[in-house]
Tab-separated table of C-alpha atoms in Angstrom:
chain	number	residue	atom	x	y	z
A	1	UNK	CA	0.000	0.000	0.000
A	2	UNK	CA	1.052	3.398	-1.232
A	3	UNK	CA	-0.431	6.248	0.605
A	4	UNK	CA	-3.580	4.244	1.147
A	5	UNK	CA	-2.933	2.944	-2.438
A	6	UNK	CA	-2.810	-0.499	-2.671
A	7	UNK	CA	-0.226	-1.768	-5.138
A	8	UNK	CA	-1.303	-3.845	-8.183
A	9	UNK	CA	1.459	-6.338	-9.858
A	10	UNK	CA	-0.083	-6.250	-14.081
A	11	UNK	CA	1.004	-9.716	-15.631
A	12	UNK	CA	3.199	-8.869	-18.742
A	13	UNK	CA	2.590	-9.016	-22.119
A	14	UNK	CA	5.421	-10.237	-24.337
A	15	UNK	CA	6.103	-9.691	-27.836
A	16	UNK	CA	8.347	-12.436	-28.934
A	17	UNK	CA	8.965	-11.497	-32.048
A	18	UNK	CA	9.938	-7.941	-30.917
A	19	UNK	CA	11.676	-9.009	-28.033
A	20	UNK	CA	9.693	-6.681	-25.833
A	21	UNK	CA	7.327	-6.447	-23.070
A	22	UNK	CA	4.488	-3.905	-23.275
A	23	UNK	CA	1.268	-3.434	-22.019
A	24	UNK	CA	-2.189	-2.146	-23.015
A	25	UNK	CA	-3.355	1.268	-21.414
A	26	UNK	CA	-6.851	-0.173	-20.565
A	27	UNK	CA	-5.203	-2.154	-17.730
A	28	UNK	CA	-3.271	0.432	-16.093
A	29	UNK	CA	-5.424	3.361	-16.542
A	30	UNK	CA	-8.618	0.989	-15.495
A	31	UNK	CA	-6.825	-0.238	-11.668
A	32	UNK	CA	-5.652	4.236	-11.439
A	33	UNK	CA	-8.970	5.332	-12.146
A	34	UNK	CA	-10.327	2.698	-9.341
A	35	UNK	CA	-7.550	3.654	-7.071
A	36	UNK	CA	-5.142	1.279	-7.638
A	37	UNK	CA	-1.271	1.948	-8.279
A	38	UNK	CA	-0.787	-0.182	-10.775
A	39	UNK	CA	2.707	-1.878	-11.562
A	40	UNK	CA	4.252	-4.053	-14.665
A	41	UNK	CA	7.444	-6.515	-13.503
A	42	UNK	CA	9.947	-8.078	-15.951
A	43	UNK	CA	9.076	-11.344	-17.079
A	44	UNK	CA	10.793	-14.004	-15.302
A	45	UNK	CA	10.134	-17.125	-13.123
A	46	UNK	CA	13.201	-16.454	-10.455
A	47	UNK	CA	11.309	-16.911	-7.409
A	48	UNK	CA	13.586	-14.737	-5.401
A	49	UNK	CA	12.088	-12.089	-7.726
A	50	UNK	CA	8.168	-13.495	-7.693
A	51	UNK	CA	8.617	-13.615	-4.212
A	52	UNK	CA	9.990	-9.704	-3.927
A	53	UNK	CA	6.493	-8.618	-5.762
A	54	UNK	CA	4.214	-10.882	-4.059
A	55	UNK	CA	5.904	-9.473	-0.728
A	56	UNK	CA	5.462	-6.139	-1.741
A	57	UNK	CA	2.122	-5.683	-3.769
A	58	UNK	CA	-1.339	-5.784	-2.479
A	59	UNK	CA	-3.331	-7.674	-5.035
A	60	UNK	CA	-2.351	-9.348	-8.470
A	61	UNK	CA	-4.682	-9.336	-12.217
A	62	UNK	CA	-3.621	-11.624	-14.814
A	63	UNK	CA	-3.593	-10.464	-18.075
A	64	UNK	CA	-4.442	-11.801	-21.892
A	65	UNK	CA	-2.449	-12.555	-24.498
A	66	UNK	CA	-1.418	-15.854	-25.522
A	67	UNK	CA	-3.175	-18.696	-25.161
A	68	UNK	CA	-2.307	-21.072	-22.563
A	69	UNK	CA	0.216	-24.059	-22.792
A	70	UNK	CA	-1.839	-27.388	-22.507
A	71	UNK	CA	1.347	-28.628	-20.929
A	72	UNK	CA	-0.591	-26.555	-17.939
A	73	UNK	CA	-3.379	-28.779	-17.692
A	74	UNK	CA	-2.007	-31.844	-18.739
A	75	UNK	CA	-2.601	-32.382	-22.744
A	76	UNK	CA	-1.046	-31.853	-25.687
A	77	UNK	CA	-1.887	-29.400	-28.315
A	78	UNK	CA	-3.965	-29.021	-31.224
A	79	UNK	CA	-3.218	-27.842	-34.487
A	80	UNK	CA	-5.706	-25.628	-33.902
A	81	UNK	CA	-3.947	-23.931	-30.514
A	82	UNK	CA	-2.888	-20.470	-30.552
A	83	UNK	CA	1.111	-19.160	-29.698
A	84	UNK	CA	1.616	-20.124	-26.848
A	85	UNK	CA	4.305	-18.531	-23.757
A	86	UNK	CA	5.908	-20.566	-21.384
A	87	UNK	CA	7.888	-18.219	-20.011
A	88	UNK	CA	4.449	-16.051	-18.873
A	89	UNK	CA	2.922	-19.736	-17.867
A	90	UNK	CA	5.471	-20.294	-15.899
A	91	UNK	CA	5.375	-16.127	-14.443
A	92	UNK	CA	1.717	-16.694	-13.984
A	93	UNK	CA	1.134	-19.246	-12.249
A	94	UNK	CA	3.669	-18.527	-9.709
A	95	UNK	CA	2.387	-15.420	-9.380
A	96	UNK	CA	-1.223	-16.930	-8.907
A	97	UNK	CA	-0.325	-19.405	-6.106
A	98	UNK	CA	1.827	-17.641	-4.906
A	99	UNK	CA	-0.629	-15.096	-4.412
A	100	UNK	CA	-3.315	-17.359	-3.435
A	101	UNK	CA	-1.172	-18.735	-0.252
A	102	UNK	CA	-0.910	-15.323	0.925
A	103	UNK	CA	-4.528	-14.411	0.299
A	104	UNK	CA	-3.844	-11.553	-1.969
A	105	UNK	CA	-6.742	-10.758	-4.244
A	106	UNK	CA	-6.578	-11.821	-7.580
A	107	UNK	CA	-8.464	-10.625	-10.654
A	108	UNK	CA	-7.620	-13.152	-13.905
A	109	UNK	CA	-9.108	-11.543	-17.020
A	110	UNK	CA	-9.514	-13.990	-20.186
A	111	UNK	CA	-6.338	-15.663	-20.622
A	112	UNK	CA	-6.405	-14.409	-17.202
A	113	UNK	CA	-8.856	-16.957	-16.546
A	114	UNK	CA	-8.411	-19.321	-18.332
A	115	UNK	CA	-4.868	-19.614	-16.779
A	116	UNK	CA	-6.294	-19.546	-13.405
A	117	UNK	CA	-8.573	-22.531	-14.353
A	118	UNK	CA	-5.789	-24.417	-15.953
A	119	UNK	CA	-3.338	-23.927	-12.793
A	120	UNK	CA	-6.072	-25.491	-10.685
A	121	UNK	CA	-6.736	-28.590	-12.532
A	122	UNK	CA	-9.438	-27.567	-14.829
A	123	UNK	CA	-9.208	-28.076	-18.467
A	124	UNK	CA	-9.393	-25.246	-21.407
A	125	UNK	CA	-10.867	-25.513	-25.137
A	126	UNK	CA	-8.161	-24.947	-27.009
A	127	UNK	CA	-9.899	-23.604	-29.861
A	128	UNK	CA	-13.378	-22.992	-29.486
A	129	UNK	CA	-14.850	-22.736	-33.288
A	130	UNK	CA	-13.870	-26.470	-34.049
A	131	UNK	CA	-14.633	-27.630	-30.394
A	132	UNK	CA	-17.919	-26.137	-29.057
A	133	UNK	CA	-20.833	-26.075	-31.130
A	134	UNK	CA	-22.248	-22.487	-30.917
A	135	UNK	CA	-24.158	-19.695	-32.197
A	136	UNK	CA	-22.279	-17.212	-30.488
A	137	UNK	CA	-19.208	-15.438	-31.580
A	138	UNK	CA	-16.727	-15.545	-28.882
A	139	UNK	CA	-14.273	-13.360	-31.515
A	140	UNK	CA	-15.735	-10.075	-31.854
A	141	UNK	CA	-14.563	-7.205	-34.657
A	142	UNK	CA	-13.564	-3.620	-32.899
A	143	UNK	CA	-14.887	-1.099	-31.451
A	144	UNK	CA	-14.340	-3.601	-27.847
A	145	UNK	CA	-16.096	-1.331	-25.478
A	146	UNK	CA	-19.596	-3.007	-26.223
A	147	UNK	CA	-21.366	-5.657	-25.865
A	148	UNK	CA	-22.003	-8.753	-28.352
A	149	UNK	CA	-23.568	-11.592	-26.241
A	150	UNK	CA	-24.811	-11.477	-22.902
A	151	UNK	CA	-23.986	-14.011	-19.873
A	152	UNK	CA	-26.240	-15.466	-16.898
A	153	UNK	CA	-25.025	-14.961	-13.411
A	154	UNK	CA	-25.001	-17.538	-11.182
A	155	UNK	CA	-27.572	-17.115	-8.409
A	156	UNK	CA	-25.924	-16.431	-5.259
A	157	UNK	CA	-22.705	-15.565	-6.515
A	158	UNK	CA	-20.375	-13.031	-5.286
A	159	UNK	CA	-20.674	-11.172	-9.148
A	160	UNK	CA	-24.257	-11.355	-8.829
A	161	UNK	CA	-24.434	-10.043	-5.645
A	162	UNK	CA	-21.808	-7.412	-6.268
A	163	UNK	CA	-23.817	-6.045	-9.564
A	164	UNK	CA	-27.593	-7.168	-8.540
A	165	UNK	CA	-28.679	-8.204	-12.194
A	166	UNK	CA	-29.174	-11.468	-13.229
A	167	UNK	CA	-27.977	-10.478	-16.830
A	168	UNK	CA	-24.495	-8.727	-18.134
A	169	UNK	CA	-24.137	-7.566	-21.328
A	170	UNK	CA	-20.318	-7.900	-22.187
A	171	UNK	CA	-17.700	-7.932	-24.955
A	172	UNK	CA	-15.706	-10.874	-26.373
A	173	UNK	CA	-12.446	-11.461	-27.725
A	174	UNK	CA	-11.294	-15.027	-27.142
A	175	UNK	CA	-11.132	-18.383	-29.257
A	176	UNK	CA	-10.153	-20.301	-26.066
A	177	UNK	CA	-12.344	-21.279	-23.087
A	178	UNK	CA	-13.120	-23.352	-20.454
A	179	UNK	CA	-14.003	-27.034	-20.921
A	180	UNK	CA	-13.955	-28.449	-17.540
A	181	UNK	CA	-13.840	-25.809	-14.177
A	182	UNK	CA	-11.551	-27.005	-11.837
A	183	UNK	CA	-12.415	-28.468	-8.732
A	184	UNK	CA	-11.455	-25.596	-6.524
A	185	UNK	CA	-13.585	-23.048	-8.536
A	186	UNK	CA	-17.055	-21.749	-8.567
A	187	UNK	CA	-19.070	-20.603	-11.789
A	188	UNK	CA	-20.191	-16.887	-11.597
A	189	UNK	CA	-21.729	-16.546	-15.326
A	190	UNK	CA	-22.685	-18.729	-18.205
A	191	UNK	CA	-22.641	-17.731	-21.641
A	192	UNK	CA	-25.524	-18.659	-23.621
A	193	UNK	CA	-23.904	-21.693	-25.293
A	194	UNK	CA	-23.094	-22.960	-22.241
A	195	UNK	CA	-19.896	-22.042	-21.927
A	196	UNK	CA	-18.391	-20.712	-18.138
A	197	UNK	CA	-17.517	-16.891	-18.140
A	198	UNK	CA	-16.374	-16.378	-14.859
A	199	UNK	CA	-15.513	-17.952	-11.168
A	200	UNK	CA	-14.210	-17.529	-8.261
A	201	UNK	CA	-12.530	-19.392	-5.620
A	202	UNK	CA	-14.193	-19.686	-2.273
A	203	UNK	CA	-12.787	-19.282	1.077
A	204	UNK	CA	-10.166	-16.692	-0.023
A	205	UNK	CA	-11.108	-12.747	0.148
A	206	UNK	CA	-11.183	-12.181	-3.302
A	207	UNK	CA	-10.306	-14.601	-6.414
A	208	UNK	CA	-12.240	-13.790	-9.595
A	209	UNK	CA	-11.865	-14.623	-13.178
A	210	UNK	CA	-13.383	-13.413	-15.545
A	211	UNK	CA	-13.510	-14.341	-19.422
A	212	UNK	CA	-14.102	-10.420	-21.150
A	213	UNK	CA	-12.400	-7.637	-21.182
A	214	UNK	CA	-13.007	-4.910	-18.787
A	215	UNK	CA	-10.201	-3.116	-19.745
A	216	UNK	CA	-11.568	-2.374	-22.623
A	217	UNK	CA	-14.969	-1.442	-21.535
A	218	UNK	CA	-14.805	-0.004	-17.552
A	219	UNK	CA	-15.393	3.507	-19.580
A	220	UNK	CA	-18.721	2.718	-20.833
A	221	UNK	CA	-20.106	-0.316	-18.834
A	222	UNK	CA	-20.772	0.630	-15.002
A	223	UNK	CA	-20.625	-3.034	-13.987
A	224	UNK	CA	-17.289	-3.184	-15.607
A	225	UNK	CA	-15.955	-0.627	-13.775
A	226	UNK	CA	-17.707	-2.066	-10.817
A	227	UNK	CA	-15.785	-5.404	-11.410
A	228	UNK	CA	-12.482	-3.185	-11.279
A	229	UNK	CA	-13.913	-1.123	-8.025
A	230	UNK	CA	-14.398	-4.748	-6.164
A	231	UNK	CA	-10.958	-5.938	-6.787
A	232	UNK	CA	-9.364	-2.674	-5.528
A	233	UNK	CA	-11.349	-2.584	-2.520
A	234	UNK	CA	-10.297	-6.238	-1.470
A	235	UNK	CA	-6.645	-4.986	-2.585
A	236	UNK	CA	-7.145	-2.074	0.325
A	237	UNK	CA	-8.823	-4.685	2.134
A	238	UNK	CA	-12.246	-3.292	2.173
């Protein structure tokens, strides 16, 4: 905590063919505008370094980007699966459980999510148009601050009760999902296919995932910027 801040460690995002990290403004400017300082690390998986940002930050979100490494979850890939990072698999999840054991809040936003699922023992689609029969298009065209399908929210849970609707309009810009939820995790909204667009893990103060983007709409969705609001407060530990 920073002046009644609470710090923020931002996954990276990785460029591999540029050799760079970077970072989209969304998920900085989203965590400021809800109070949050947020921060980027390197990308690395020495845990004397993991360790130094878990011991110093108040709350961790997991970022998209590539899709996640079946190696994760146990299977091998598809032709159809996405670049994958192992260097950010490897970051994340550390980061996660690591983050977990302490009982730092944790906000996993699509690959986000899907990562946090995968870590756990659940298992991901790896590419959803060949894999999951739907009318819904999980791959949306830009502008990304709107909403294309909407998602049920599980009665009773914490995302419900945070945003008292039993319907959310929200964006999407994914081709993976989740098959299977793992064992340790709780559904918070379905899609209308069927497929699970959030969870959370109970018994810890604050472990959401969440399959959209709300760093991309927190501008023009209240609930959005609600989701964002939550996870600061349980960073502050409100």
């Amino acid at each position: 905590m920073f002046q009644g801040r609470p710090v923020i460690v931002v996954t990276t995002l990785y460029d591999r063919a540029r050799e760079s990290y970077w970072m989209l403004p969304g998920y900085m400017e989203g965590l400021e505008e809800a109070g949050a300082i947020p921060l980027m690390p390197l990308l690395t998986q020495k845990p004397e370094v993991l360790n130094y940002f878990l011991d110093q930050c108040d709350g961790i979100l997991l970022t998209g980007g590539h899709d996640v490494s079946p190696a994760v979850y146990g299977r091998e890939p598809t032709p159809q699966c996405g670049e994958t990072c192992p260097e950010r698999d490897g970051m994340d999840v550390a980061f996660l459980k690591g983050a977990v054991e302490r009982d730092l809040p944790v906000l996993g936003i699509c690959r986000g999510f899907q990562l946090m699922n995968a870590a756990y023992g659940g298992v991901l689609y790896q590419d959803l148009p060949t894999e999951l029969s739907s009318q819904i298009s999980h791959r949306m065209e830009p502008p990304y601050d709107r909403a294309v399908h909407t998602v049920r929210l599980e009665e009773g849970s914490p995302l419900r009760q945070l945003l008292g609707t039993e319907e959310l309009g929200v964006n999407s810009r994914h081709h993976q999902g989740v098959r299977e939820l793992a064992p340790c995790m709780r559904p918070m909204a379905w899609a209308e296919d069927g497929l699970v667009e959030a969870c959370w893990m109970p018994g810890k103060r604050f472990v959401w995932g969440v399959q959209w983007h709300p760093e991309h709409a927190y501008r023009s969705s209240p609930e959005n910027r609600q989701i964002l609001e939550a996870f600061v407060a349980a960073a502050k530990g409100q």
